[in-house]
Coordinates of C-alpha atoms in Angstrom, one line a residue:
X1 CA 23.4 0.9 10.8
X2 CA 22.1 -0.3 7.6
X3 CA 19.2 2.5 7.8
X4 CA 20.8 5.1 8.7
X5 CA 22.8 4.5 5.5
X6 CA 19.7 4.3 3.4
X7 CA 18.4 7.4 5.1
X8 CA 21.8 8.6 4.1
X9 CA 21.7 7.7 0.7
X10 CA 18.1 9.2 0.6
X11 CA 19.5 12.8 1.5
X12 CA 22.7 12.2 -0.7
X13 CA 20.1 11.6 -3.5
X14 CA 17.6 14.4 -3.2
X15 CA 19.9 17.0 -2.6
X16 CA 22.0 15.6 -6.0
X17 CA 18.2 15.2 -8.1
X18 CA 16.8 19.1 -6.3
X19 CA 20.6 21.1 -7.0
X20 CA 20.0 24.2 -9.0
X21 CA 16.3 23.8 -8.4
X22 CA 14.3 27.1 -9.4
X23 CA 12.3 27.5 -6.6
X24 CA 10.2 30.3 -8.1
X25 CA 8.9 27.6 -10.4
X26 CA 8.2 25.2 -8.3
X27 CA 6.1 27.5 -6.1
X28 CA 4.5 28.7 -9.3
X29 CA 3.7 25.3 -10.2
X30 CA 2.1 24.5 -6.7
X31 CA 0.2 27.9 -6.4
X32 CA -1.6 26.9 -9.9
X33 CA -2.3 23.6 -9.1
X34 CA -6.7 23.0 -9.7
X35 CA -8.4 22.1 -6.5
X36 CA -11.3 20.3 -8.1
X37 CA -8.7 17.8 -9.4
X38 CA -7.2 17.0 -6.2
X39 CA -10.5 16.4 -4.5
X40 CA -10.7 13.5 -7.0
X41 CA -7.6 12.8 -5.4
X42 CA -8.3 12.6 -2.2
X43 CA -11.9 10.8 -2.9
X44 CA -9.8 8.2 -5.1
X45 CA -7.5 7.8 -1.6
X46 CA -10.2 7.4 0.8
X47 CA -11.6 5.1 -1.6
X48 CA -8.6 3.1 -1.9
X49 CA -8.7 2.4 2.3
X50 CA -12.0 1.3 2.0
X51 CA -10.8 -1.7 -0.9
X52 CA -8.6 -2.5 1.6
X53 CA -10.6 -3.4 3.8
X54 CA -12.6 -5.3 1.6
X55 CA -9.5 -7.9 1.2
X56 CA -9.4 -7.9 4.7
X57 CA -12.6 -9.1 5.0
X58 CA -12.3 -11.7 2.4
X59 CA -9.8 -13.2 4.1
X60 CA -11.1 -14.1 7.3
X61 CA -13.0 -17.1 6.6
X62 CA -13.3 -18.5 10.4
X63 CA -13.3 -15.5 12.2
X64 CA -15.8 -12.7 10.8
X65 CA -15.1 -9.0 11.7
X66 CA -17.9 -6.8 11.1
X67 CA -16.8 -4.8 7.8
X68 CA -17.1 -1.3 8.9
X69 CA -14.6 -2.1 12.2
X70 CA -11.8 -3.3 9.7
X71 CA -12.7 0.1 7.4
X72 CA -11.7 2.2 10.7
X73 CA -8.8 -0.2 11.6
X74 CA -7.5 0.5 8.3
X75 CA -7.8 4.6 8.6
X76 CA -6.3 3.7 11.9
X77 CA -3.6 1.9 10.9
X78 CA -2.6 4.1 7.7
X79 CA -2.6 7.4 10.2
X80 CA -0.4 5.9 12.2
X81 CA 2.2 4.9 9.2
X82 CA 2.0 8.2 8.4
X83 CA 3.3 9.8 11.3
X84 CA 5.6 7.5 13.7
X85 CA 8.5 5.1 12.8
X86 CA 8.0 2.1 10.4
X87 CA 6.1 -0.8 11.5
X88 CA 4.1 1.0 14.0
X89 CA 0.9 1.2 11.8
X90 CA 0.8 -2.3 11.4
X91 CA 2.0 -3.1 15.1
X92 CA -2.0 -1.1 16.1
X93 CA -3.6 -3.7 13.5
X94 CA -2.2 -6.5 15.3
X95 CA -3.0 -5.4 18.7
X96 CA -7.0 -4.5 17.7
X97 CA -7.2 -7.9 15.6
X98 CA -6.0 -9.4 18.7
X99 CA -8.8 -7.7 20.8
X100 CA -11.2 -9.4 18.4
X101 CA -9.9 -12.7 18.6
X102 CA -7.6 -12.8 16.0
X103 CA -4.0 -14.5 16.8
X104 CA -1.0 -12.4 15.7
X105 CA 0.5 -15.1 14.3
X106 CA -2.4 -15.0 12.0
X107 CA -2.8 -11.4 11.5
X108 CA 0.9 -11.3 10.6
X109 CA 0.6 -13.9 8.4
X110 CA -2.4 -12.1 6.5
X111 CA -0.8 -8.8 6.3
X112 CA 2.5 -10.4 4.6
X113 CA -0.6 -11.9 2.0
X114 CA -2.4 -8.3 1.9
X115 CA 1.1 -7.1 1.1
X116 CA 1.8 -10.0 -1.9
X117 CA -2.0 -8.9 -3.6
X118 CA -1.4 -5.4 -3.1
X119 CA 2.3 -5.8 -5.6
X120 CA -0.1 -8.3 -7.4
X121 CA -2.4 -5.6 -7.9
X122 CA 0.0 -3.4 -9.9
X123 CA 1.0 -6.4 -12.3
X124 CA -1.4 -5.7 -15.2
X125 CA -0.6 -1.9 -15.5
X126 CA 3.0 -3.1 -16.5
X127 CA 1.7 -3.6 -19.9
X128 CA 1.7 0.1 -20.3
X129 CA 5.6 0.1 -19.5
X130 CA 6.3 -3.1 -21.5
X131 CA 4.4 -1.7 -24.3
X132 CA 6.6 -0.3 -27.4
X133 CA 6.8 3.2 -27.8
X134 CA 6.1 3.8 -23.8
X135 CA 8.5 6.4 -23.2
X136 CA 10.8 4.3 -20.4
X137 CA 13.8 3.4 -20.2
X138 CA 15.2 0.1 -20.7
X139 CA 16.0 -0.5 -16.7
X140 CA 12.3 0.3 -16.1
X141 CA 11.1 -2.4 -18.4
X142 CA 13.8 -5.2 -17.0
X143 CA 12.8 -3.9 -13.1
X144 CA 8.9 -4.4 -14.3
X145 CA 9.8 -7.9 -15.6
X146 CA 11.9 -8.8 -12.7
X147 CA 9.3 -7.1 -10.0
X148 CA 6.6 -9.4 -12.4
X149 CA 9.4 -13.3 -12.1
X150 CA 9.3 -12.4 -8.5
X151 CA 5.6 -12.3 -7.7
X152 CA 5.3 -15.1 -10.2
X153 CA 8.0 -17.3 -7.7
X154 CA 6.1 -16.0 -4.8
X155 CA 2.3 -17.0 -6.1
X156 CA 3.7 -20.5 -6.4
X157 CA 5.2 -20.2 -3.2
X158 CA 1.8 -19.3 -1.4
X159 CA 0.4 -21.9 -3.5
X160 CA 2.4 -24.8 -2.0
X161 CA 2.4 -23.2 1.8
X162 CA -1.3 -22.5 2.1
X163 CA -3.3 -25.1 2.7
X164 CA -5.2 -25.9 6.4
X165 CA -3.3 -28.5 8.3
X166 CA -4.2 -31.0 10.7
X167 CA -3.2 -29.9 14.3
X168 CA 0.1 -30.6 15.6
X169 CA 0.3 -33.7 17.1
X170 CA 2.0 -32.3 20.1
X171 CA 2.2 -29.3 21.8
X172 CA 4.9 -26.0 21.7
X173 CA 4.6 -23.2 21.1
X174 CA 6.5 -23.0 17.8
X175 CA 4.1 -25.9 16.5
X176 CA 1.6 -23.8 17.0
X177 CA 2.3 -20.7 15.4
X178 CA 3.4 -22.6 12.2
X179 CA -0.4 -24.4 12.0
X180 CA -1.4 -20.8 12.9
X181 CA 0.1 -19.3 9.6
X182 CA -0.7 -22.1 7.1
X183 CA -4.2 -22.0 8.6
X184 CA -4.3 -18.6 8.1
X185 CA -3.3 -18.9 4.6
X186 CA -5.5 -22.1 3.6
X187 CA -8.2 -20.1 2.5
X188 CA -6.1 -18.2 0.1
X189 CA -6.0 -21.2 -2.4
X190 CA -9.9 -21.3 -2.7
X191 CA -10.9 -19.6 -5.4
X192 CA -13.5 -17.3 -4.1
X193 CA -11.4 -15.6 -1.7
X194 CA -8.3 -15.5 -3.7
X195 CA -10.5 -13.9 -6.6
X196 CA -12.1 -11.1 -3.9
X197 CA -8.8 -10.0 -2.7
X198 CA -7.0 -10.1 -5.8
X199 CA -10.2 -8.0 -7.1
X200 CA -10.1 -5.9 -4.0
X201 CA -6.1 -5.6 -4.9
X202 CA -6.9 -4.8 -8.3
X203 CA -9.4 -2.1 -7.9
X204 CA -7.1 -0.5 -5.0
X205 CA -3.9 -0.1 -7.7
X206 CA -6.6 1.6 -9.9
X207 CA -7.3 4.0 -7.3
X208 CA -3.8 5.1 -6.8
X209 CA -3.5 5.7 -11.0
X210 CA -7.1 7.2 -11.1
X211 CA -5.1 9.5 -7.8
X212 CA -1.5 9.9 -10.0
X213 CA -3.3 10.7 -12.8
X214 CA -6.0 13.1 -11.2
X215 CA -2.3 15.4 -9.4
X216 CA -0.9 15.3 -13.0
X217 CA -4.2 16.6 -14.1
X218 CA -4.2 19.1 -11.2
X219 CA -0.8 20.3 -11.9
X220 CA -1.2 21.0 -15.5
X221 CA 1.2 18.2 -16.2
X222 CA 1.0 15.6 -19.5
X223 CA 3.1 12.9 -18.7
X224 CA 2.7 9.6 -20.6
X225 CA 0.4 7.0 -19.0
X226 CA 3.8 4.5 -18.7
X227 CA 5.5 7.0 -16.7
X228 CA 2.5 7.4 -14.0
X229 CA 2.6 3.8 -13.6
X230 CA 6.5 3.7 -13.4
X231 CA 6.1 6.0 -10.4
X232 CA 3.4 3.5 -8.5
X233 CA 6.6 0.9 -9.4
X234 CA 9.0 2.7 -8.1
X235 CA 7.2 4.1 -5.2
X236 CA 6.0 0.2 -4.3
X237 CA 9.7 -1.2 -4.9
X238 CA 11.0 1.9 -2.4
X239 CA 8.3 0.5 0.4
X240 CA 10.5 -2.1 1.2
X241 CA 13.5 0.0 2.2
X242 CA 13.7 1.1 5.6
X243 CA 11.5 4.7 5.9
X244 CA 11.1 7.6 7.9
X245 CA 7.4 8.3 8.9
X246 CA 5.3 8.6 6.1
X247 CA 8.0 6.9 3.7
X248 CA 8.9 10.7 4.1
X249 CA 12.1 11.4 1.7
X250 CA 12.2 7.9 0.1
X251 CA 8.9 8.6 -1.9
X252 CA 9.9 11.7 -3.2
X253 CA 13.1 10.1 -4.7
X254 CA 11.5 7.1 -6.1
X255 CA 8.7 9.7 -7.7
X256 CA 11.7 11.9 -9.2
X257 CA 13.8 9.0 -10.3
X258 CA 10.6 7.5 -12.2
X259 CA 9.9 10.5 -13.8
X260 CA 13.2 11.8 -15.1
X261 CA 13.4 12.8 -18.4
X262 CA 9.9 13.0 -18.3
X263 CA 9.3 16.2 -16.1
X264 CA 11.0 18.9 -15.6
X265 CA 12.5 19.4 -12.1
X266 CA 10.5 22.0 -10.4
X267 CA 7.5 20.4 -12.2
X268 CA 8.9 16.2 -11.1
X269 CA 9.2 18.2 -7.1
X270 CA 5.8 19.6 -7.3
X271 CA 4.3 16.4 -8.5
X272 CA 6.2 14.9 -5.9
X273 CA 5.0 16.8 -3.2
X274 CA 1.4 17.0 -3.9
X275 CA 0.7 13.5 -4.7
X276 CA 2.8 12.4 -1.5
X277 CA 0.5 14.9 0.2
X278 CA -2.8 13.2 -0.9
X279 CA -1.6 10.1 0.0
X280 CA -0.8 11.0 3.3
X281 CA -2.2 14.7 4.8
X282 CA -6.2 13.2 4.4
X283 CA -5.0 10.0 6.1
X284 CA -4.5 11.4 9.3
X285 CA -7.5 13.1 10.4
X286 CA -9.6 10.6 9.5
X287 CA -7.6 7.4 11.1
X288 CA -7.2 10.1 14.2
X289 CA -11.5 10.1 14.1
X290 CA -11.0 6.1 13.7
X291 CA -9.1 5.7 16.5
X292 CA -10.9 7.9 18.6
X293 CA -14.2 6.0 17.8
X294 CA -14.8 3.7 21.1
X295 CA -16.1 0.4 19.1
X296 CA -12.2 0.4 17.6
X297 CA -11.1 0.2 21.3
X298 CA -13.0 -2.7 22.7
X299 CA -14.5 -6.2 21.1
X300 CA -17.5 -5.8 19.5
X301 CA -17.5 -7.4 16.5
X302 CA -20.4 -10.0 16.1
X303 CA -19.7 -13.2 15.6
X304 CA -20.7 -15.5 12.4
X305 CA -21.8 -12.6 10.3
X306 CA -20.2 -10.6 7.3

């Protein structure tokens, strides 16, 4: 119920944001668009899957997964977000992990901590909102400083959770999927692995601006730096609403609401559309090849190396 009212709400908002839109603009602004800029795009997306995977790998510490199997598990798994219900993506990465020996107990554990580096990542381009004379509104500075308290509550959090436990003295099943998750998220608080996935976080979130920037670039559009990293905000902060496939709807509304005032409307729609397409279109061939390549369907990771 509570979805389909968000889904609702979704509709109710774009139509509201797109009335009076002059289409002849829009298509104007799409046909013009410079296809050497969104191949820097698109290189900066594939890119960003491949970071991913390197905080994946950094944080399996007992278990190693040969690198290149987590690169196509993440293709895989972004492929599939993009084109069936929510969850399903990450439902695949739980069922190969568990193929190579990984409990889903852990891997859903480690997902919720890719997830908290990932927001992390984004943390030190706020300073471009928070900075005077940025060119956002007020509510986009207190939503950075609140997103900013809540990741600082949540790093302290993590802190006090993960760290390896001796085994449960007896046996049950709930026992064991709680030593499960606070093994799984014991390596987190040594500071090699929490510095390669907060790098790997890091150097993703750059991806995605080099990626905003490189569509602005492509469409002939000037918006302030601030305003491209209020969009990653606001597109990050819609991610945990319920979604259509592809975060369909909800991404173009948390793109338009971030850069009101900013853009134009045809020009905000065409922004919109193209950097939701980069993010998504080059996704799904490539995670379809992934998933189609026989080592993702069968164990054959070795053992004890990197």
């Amino acid at each position: 119920m509570i979805q389909a009212l968000l889904f609702v709400a979704v509709g109710i908002g774009l139509v509201i944001t797109l009335r009076g839109l002059d289409t002849a603009r829009l298509w104007a602004a799409l046909k013009a668009a410079d296809w050497r800029w969104l191949a820097v795009a698109i290189l900066a997306n594939v890119a960003s899957q491949v970071t991913r995977a390197v905080g994946w790998n950094a944080m399996f510490t007992e278990v190693r997964i040969r690198f290149p199997l987590l690169v196509r598990i993440e293709f895989a798994v972004q492929a599939a977000a993009a084109v069936t219900p929510e969850g399903v993506g990450e439902f695949l990465r739980v069922g190969y992990l568990l193929r190579e020996g990984v409990a889903r107990s852990v891997t859903v554990t480690l997902m919720m901590v890719r997830k908290f580096f990932s927001s992390l990542g984004l943390v030190p381009f706020l300073v471009f909102i928070w900075w005077p004379g940025s060119h956002v509104p007020g509510w986009a500075v207190a939503v950075a400083w609140v997103y900013a308290a809540v990741l600082t509550v949540l790093s302290v959090l993590i802190a006090g959770v993960a760290r390896t436990p001796s085994a449960p003295a007896r046996e049950g099943r709930l026992r064991k999927i709680v030593f499960d998750v606070r093994t799984a998220l014991g390596p987190v608080r040594r500071p090699r692995v929490f510095a390669e996935v907060g790098a790997a976080a890091l150097i993703t979130r750059a991806l995605d601006f080099l990626a905003a920037v490189a569509i602005a670039k492509a469409l002939d559009l000037q918006p302030p730096v601030a305003v491209l990293v209020l969009v990653l905000l606001s597109i990050e902060v819609s991610n945990t609403l319920p979604t259509l496939p592809g975060q369909l709807g909800t991404f173009e509304v948390a793109v338009l609401g971030a850069a009101a005032g900013t853009l134009g409307q045809a020009e905000g729609l065409a922004f919109a559309l193209v950097f939701h397409a980069q993010q998504v279109l080059p996704q799904i061939p490539l995670g379809t090849i992934a998933m189609a390549d026989k080592s993702i369907l069968r164990n054959r990771s070795k053992r004890g190396t990197s």
